[in-house]
């Protein structure tokens, strides 16, 4: 039987409990789940792609069939290169829906052999986004309910570095 591979693409800047919930559930549906960190040159992320890959590897180390990579370009091209049949995306609220539907339809036209699977968010994490995590952390707020401890430490450290750099300037 051929191996069923899915790609879960995203920015993961940083990875949250919401992402992790999708990763765990998606990994149970396929033989291999590739979590793919998008290197988007148009955006300036808080963490570099390498840092995001490392953080994802740390928090997914106990899930045997998860691999973490970075990629640039189109998700469907990356999926094809990896021999993946599916793209996984998470849906939080109706606000995600319109964009996600449009993306999935566009991807399906570009790559009819790659299908998108949507997993609805665990309600516990429906409100949660990387943007919120960054915003709360940037004001010194507690993000321990949103991300695993290793990630909270890395985010807090990043803002500390940024603030000490700003003071020096
Ligand atoms: P992108 O920039 O591609 O939206 P994100 O890292 O923000 O990247 O999200 C990657 C995927 O994870 C998207 O499909 C997004 O809808 C989903 N996602 C983000 N946060 C959550 C959450 N709290 N619950 C479920 N899915 C989520």
PDB file of C-alpha atoms and ligand atoms in Angstrom:
ATOM      1  CA  UNK A   1       0.000   0.000   0.000  1.00  0.00           C
ATOM      2  CA  UNK A   2       1.287   3.484  -0.739  1.00  0.00           C
ATOM      3  CA  UNK A   3       2.182   5.705   2.148  1.00  0.00           C
ATOM      4  CA  UNK A   4      -0.405   8.428   2.870  1.00  0.00           C
ATOM      5  CA  UNK A   5       1.370  11.712   3.362  1.00  0.00           C
ATOM      6  CA  UNK A   6      -0.135  15.076   4.329  1.00  0.00           C
ATOM      7  CA  UNK A   7       1.455  18.496   4.510  1.00  0.00           C
ATOM      8  CA  UNK A   8       0.341  21.012   7.167  1.00  0.00           C
ATOM      9  CA  UNK A   9       1.643  24.361   5.924  1.00  0.00           C
ATOM     10  CA  UNK A  10       1.668  27.589   7.889  1.00  0.00           C
ATOM     11  CA  UNK A  11       3.695  30.387   9.393  1.00  0.00           C
ATOM     12  CA  UNK A  12       3.801  28.958  12.933  1.00  0.00           C
ATOM     13  CA  UNK A  13       5.269  32.229  14.217  1.00  0.00           C
ATOM     14  CA  UNK A  14       5.200  30.825  16.902  1.00  0.00           C
ATOM     15  CA  UNK A  15       3.524  27.407  17.151  1.00  0.00           C
ATOM     16  CA  UNK A  16       0.543  27.491  19.559  1.00  0.00           C
ATOM     17  CA  UNK A  17      -1.582  24.886  21.379  1.00  0.00           C
ATOM     18  CA  UNK A  18      -4.100  25.372  18.532  1.00  0.00           C
ATOM     19  CA  UNK A  19      -1.538  24.256  15.927  1.00  0.00           C
ATOM     20  CA  UNK A  20      -0.411  21.372  18.143  1.00  0.00           C
ATOM     21  CA  UNK A  21      -3.967  20.130  18.468  1.00  0.00           C
ATOM     22  CA  UNK A  22      -4.320  20.077  14.668  1.00  0.00           C
ATOM     23  CA  UNK A  23      -0.900  18.368  14.325  1.00  0.00           C
ATOM     24  CA  UNK A  24      -1.853  15.592  16.784  1.00  0.00           C
ATOM     25  CA  UNK A  25      -5.219  14.954  15.181  1.00  0.00           C
ATOM     26  CA  UNK A  26      -3.933  15.102  11.586  1.00  0.00           C
ATOM     27  CA  UNK A  27      -0.999  12.805  12.393  1.00  0.00           C
ATOM     28  CA  UNK A  28      -3.481  10.106  13.425  1.00  0.00           C
ATOM     29  CA  UNK A  29      -5.137  10.256  10.013  1.00  0.00           C
ATOM     30  CA  UNK A  30      -2.085   9.625   7.827  1.00  0.00           C
ATOM     31  CA  UNK A  31       1.145   7.624   7.711  1.00  0.00           C
ATOM     32  CA  UNK A  32       3.296  10.748   7.709  1.00  0.00           C
ATOM     33  CA  UNK A  33       2.491  14.373   8.492  1.00  0.00           C
ATOM     34  CA  UNK A  34       4.936  16.993   7.281  1.00  0.00           C
ATOM     35  CA  UNK A  35       4.597  20.265   9.162  1.00  0.00           C
ATOM     36  CA  UNK A  36       5.844  22.817   6.659  1.00  0.00           C
ATOM     37  CA  UNK A  37       7.054  26.236   7.754  1.00  0.00           C
ATOM     38  CA  UNK A  38       6.453  28.804   5.055  1.00  0.00           C
ATOM     39  CA  UNK A  39       9.356  31.122   4.313  1.00  0.00           C
ATOM     40  CA  UNK A  40       7.458  34.215   3.224  1.00  0.00           C
ATOM     41  CA  UNK A  41       9.750  36.946   1.981  1.00  0.00           C
ATOM     42  CA  UNK A  42       6.929  39.521   2.039  1.00  0.00           C
ATOM     43  CA  UNK A  43       6.493  39.226   5.812  1.00  0.00           C
ATOM     44  CA  UNK A  44       8.996  39.916   8.559  1.00  0.00           C
ATOM     45  CA  UNK A  45       8.419  37.161  11.071  1.00  0.00           C
ATOM     46  CA  UNK A  46       9.302  37.286  14.762  1.00  0.00           C
ATOM     47  CA  UNK A  47      11.247  34.027  14.402  1.00  0.00           C
ATOM     48  CA  UNK A  48      13.397  32.987  11.445  1.00  0.00           C
ATOM     49  CA  UNK A  49      12.297  29.910   9.509  1.00  0.00           C
ATOM     50  CA  UNK A  50      15.121  27.901  11.126  1.00  0.00           C
ATOM     51  CA  UNK A  51      14.015  28.939  14.600  1.00  0.00           C
ATOM     52  CA  UNK A  52      10.399  28.058  13.821  1.00  0.00           C
ATOM     53  CA  UNK A  53      11.446  24.636  12.475  1.00  0.00           C
ATOM     54  CA  UNK A  54      13.524  23.965  15.608  1.00  0.00           C
ATOM     55  CA  UNK A  55      10.681  24.999  17.920  1.00  0.00           C
ATOM     56  CA  UNK A  56       8.207  22.787  16.045  1.00  0.00           C
ATOM     57  CA  UNK A  57      10.623  19.845  16.182  1.00  0.00           C
ATOM     58  CA  UNK A  58      10.948  20.273  19.941  1.00  0.00           C
ATOM     59  CA  UNK A  59       7.213  20.306  20.616  1.00  0.00           C
ATOM     60  CA  UNK A  60       6.411  17.437  18.223  1.00  0.00           C
ATOM     61  CA  UNK A  61       9.318  15.167  19.169  1.00  0.00           C
ATOM     62  CA  UNK A  62       7.011  12.614  20.813  1.00  0.00           C
ATOM     63  CA  UNK A  63       4.803  12.176  17.738  1.00  0.00           C
ATOM     64  CA  UNK A  64       6.530   9.482  15.700  1.00  0.00           C
ATOM     65  CA  UNK A  65       5.112  10.195  12.256  1.00  0.00           C
ATOM     66  CA  UNK A  66       5.610  13.978  12.194  1.00  0.00           C
ATOM     67  CA  UNK A  67       8.431  15.590  10.237  1.00  0.00           C
ATOM     68  CA  UNK A  68       9.109  19.346  10.221  1.00  0.00           C
ATOM     69  CA  UNK A  69      10.567  21.156   7.205  1.00  0.00           C
ATOM     70  CA  UNK A  70      10.626  24.654   5.780  1.00  0.00           C
ATOM     71  CA  UNK A  71       9.653  25.604   2.248  1.00  0.00           C
ATOM     72  CA  UNK A  72       9.171  28.634   0.050  1.00  0.00           C
ATOM     73  CA  UNK A  73       6.770  28.984  -2.834  1.00  0.00           C
ATOM     74  CA  UNK A  74       3.444  27.278  -3.236  1.00  0.00           C
ATOM     75  CA  UNK A  75       2.165  24.722  -0.733  1.00  0.00           C
ATOM     76  CA  UNK A  76       0.896  22.497  -3.545  1.00  0.00           C
ATOM     77  CA  UNK A  77       4.334  22.421  -5.192  1.00  0.00           C
ATOM     78  CA  UNK A  78       5.907  21.448  -1.881  1.00  0.00           C
ATOM     79  CA  UNK A  79       3.202  18.788  -1.340  1.00  0.00           C
ATOM     80  CA  UNK A  80       3.868  17.305  -4.777  1.00  0.00           C
ATOM     81  CA  UNK A  81       7.618  17.299  -4.236  1.00  0.00           C
ATOM     82  CA  UNK A  82       7.086  15.336  -1.025  1.00  0.00           C
ATOM     83  CA  UNK A  83       4.609  12.943  -2.650  1.00  0.00           C
ATOM     84  CA  UNK A  84       1.797  14.189  -0.386  1.00  0.00           C
ATOM     85  CA  UNK A  85      -1.862  13.707  -1.295  1.00  0.00           C
ATOM     86  CA  UNK A  86      -3.287  16.130   1.229  1.00  0.00           C
ATOM     87  CA  UNK A  87      -2.877  19.614   2.595  1.00  0.00           C
ATOM     88  CA  UNK A  88      -4.159  20.094   6.131  1.00  0.00           C
ATOM     89  CA  UNK A  89      -5.551  23.397   7.354  1.00  0.00           C
ATOM     90  CA  UNK A  90      -7.257  24.373  10.580  1.00  0.00           C
ATOM     91  CA  UNK A  91     -10.508  26.297  10.712  1.00  0.00           C
ATOM     92  CA  UNK A  92     -11.178  28.446  13.726  1.00  0.00           C
ATOM     93  CA  UNK A  93     -14.061  30.743  12.933  1.00  0.00           C
ATOM     94  CA  UNK A  94     -16.153  31.836  10.019  1.00  0.00           C
ATOM     95  CA  UNK A  95     -13.567  34.537   9.392  1.00  0.00           C
ATOM     96  CA  UNK A  96     -11.028  31.838   8.379  1.00  0.00           C
ATOM     97  CA  UNK A  97     -13.526  30.187   6.079  1.00  0.00           C
ATOM     98  CA  UNK A  98     -13.671  32.533   3.117  1.00  0.00           C
ATOM     99  CA  UNK A  99      -9.920  32.790   2.688  1.00  0.00           C
ATOM    100  CA  UNK A 100      -9.348  29.080   3.288  1.00  0.00           C
ATOM    101  CA  UNK A 101     -12.058  28.066   0.818  1.00  0.00           C
ATOM    102  CA  UNK A 102     -10.593  30.340  -1.839  1.00  0.00           C
ATOM    103  CA  UNK A 103      -7.090  28.977  -1.235  1.00  0.00           C
ATOM    104  CA  UNK A 104      -8.287  25.369  -1.321  1.00  0.00           C
ATOM    105  CA  UNK A 105     -10.146  25.938  -4.576  1.00  0.00           C
ATOM    106  CA  UNK A 106      -7.183  27.691  -6.169  1.00  0.00           C
ATOM    107  CA  UNK A 107      -4.863  24.906  -5.036  1.00  0.00           C
ATOM    108  CA  UNK A 108      -7.226  22.298  -6.426  1.00  0.00           C
ATOM    109  CA  UNK A 109      -7.114  23.966  -9.837  1.00  0.00           C
ATOM    110  CA  UNK A 110      -3.320  24.119  -9.753  1.00  0.00           C
ATOM    111  CA  UNK A 111      -2.924  20.598  -8.400  1.00  0.00           C
ATOM    112  CA  UNK A 112      -6.000  18.366  -8.828  1.00  0.00           C
ATOM    113  CA  UNK A 113      -4.053  15.500  -7.277  1.00  0.00           C
ATOM    114  CA  UNK A 114      -3.690  17.304  -3.924  1.00  0.00           C
ATOM    115  CA  UNK A 115      -6.781  17.655  -1.754  1.00  0.00           C
ATOM    116  CA  UNK A 116      -7.253  19.966   1.238  1.00  0.00           C
ATOM    117  CA  UNK A 117      -8.478  18.543   4.530  1.00  0.00           C
ATOM    118  CA  UNK A 118      -9.942  21.001   7.036  1.00  0.00           C
ATOM    119  CA  UNK A 119      -9.918  20.204  10.702  1.00  0.00           C
ATOM    120  CA  UNK A 120     -12.128  22.365  12.879  1.00  0.00           C
ATOM    121  CA  UNK A 121     -10.392  23.804  15.867  1.00  0.00           C
ATOM    122  CA  UNK A 122     -10.726  22.362  19.308  1.00  0.00           C
ATOM    123  CA  UNK A 123     -13.116  24.869  20.910  1.00  0.00           C
ATOM    124  CA  UNK A 124     -10.610  25.390  23.724  1.00  0.00           C
ATOM    125  CA  UNK A 125      -8.299  27.041  21.184  1.00  0.00           C
ATOM    126  CA  UNK A 126     -10.788  28.692  18.852  1.00  0.00           C
ATOM    127  CA  UNK A 127      -9.707  32.184  19.902  1.00  0.00           C
ATOM    128  CA  UNK A 128      -6.000  31.472  19.632  1.00  0.00           C
ATOM    129  CA  UNK A 129      -3.648  32.797  16.963  1.00  0.00           C
ATOM    130  CA  UNK A 130       0.089  33.399  16.696  1.00  0.00           C
ATOM    131  CA  UNK A 131      -0.693  37.106  16.268  1.00  0.00           C
ATOM    132  CA  UNK A 132      -2.451  37.222  19.650  1.00  0.00           C
ATOM    133  CA  UNK A 133       0.441  35.382  21.285  1.00  0.00           C
ATOM    134  CA  UNK A 134       2.952  37.877  19.863  1.00  0.00           C
ATOM    135  CA  UNK A 135       0.823  40.830  20.879  1.00  0.00           C
ATOM    136  CA  UNK A 136       0.329  39.664  24.475  1.00  0.00           C
ATOM    137  CA  UNK A 137       4.018  38.773  24.826  1.00  0.00           C
ATOM    138  CA  UNK A 138       5.157  42.091  23.379  1.00  0.00           C
ATOM    139  CA  UNK A 139       3.419  43.845  26.291  1.00  0.00           C
ATOM    140  CA  UNK A 140       4.947  41.475  28.810  1.00  0.00           C
ATOM    141  CA  UNK A 141       1.755  39.422  29.286  1.00  0.00           C
ATOM    142  CA  UNK A 142       1.625  35.783  30.338  1.00  0.00           C
ATOM    143  CA  UNK A 143       1.400  33.458  27.307  1.00  0.00           C
ATOM    144  CA  UNK A 144       1.713  30.169  29.206  1.00  0.00           C
ATOM    145  CA  UNK A 145      -1.910  29.252  28.459  1.00  0.00           C
ATOM    146  CA  UNK A 146      -1.372  29.659  24.715  1.00  0.00           C
ATOM    147  CA  UNK A 147       1.920  27.898  23.936  1.00  0.00           C
ATOM    148  CA  UNK A 148       4.069  25.098  25.429  1.00  0.00           C
ATOM    149  CA  UNK A 149       6.623  26.185  28.076  1.00  0.00           C
ATOM    150  CA  UNK A 150       9.674  25.948  25.732  1.00  0.00           C
ATOM    151  CA  UNK A 151       7.929  28.200  23.236  1.00  0.00           C
ATOM    152  CA  UNK A 152       6.838  30.721  25.875  1.00  0.00           C
ATOM    153  CA  UNK A 153      10.460  30.964  26.997  1.00  0.00           C
ATOM    154  CA  UNK A 154      11.695  31.526  23.434  1.00  0.00           C
ATOM    155  CA  UNK A 155       9.045  34.191  22.717  1.00  0.00           C
ATOM    156  CA  UNK A 156       9.747  36.051  25.949  1.00  0.00           C
ATOM    157  CA  UNK A 157      13.483  35.914  25.264  1.00  0.00           C
ATOM    158  CA  UNK A 158      12.942  37.270  21.745  1.00  0.00           C
ATOM    159  CA  UNK A 159      11.029  40.307  23.024  1.00  0.00           C
ATOM    160  CA  UNK A 160      13.606  40.890  25.758  1.00  0.00           C
ATOM    161  CA  UNK A 161      16.338  40.948  23.081  1.00  0.00           C
ATOM    162  CA  UNK A 162      14.293  43.307  20.906  1.00  0.00           C
ATOM    163  CA  UNK A 163      13.663  45.678  23.793  1.00  0.00           C
ATOM    164  CA  UNK A 164      17.298  45.800  24.876  1.00  0.00           C
ATOM    165  CA  UNK A 165      18.274  46.458  21.249  1.00  0.00           C
ATOM    166  CA  UNK A 166      15.746  49.296  21.020  1.00  0.00           C
ATOM    167  CA  UNK A 167      17.105  50.833  24.240  1.00  0.00           C
ATOM    168  CA  UNK A 168      20.625  50.801  22.812  1.00  0.00           C
ATOM    169  CA  UNK A 169      19.532  52.616  19.641  1.00  0.00           C
TER     170      UNK A 169
HETATM  171  P1  LIG B   1      -0.932  31.053   8.018  1.00  0.00           P
HETATM  172  O1  LIG B   1      -0.065  32.273   7.980  1.00  0.00           O
HETATM  173  O2  LIG B   1      -0.764  30.114   6.872  1.00  0.00           O
HETATM  174  O3  LIG B   1      -2.388  31.308   8.361  1.00  0.00           O
HETATM  175  P2  LIG B   1      -0.684  30.089  10.703  1.00  0.00           P
HETATM  176  O4  LIG B   1       0.551  29.612  11.357  1.00  0.00           O
HETATM  177  O5  LIG B   1      -1.333  31.298  11.283  1.00  0.00           O
HETATM  178  O6  LIG B   1      -0.294  30.241   9.199  1.00  0.00           O
HETATM  179  O7  LIG B   1      -1.745  28.920  10.663  1.00  0.00           O
HETATM  180  C1  LIG B   1      -1.512  27.710  10.021  1.00  0.00           C
HETATM  181  C2  LIG B   1      -2.801  26.906   9.993  1.00  0.00           C
HETATM  182  O8  LIG B   1      -3.195  26.593  11.319  1.00  0.00           O
HETATM  183  C3  LIG B   1      -3.993  27.607   9.369  1.00  0.00           C
HETATM  184  O9  LIG B   1      -4.758  26.649   8.675  1.00  0.00           O
HETATM  185  C4  LIG B   1      -4.756  28.135  10.554  1.00  0.00           C
HETATM  186  O10 LIG B   1      -6.138  28.280  10.275  1.00  0.00           O
HETATM  187  C5  LIG B   1      -4.521  27.024  11.559  1.00  0.00           C
HETATM  188  N1  LIG B   1      -4.635  27.492  12.921  1.00  0.00           N
HETATM  189  C6  LIG B   1      -4.025  28.554  13.496  1.00  0.00           C
HETATM  190  N2  LIG B   1      -4.407  28.697  14.788  1.00  0.00           N
HETATM  191  C7  LIG B   1      -5.289  27.692  15.036  1.00  0.00           C
HETATM  192  C8  LIG B   1      -6.075  27.316  16.181  1.00  0.00           C
HETATM  193  N3  LIG B   1      -6.040  28.016  17.297  1.00  0.00           N
HETATM  194  N4  LIG B   1      -6.878  26.231  16.045  1.00  0.00           N
HETATM  195  C9  LIG B   1      -6.921  25.551  14.878  1.00  0.00           C
HETATM  196  N5  LIG B   1      -6.236  25.877  13.771  1.00  0.00           N
HETATM  197  C10 LIG B   1      -5.427  26.925  13.843  1.00  0.00           C
END
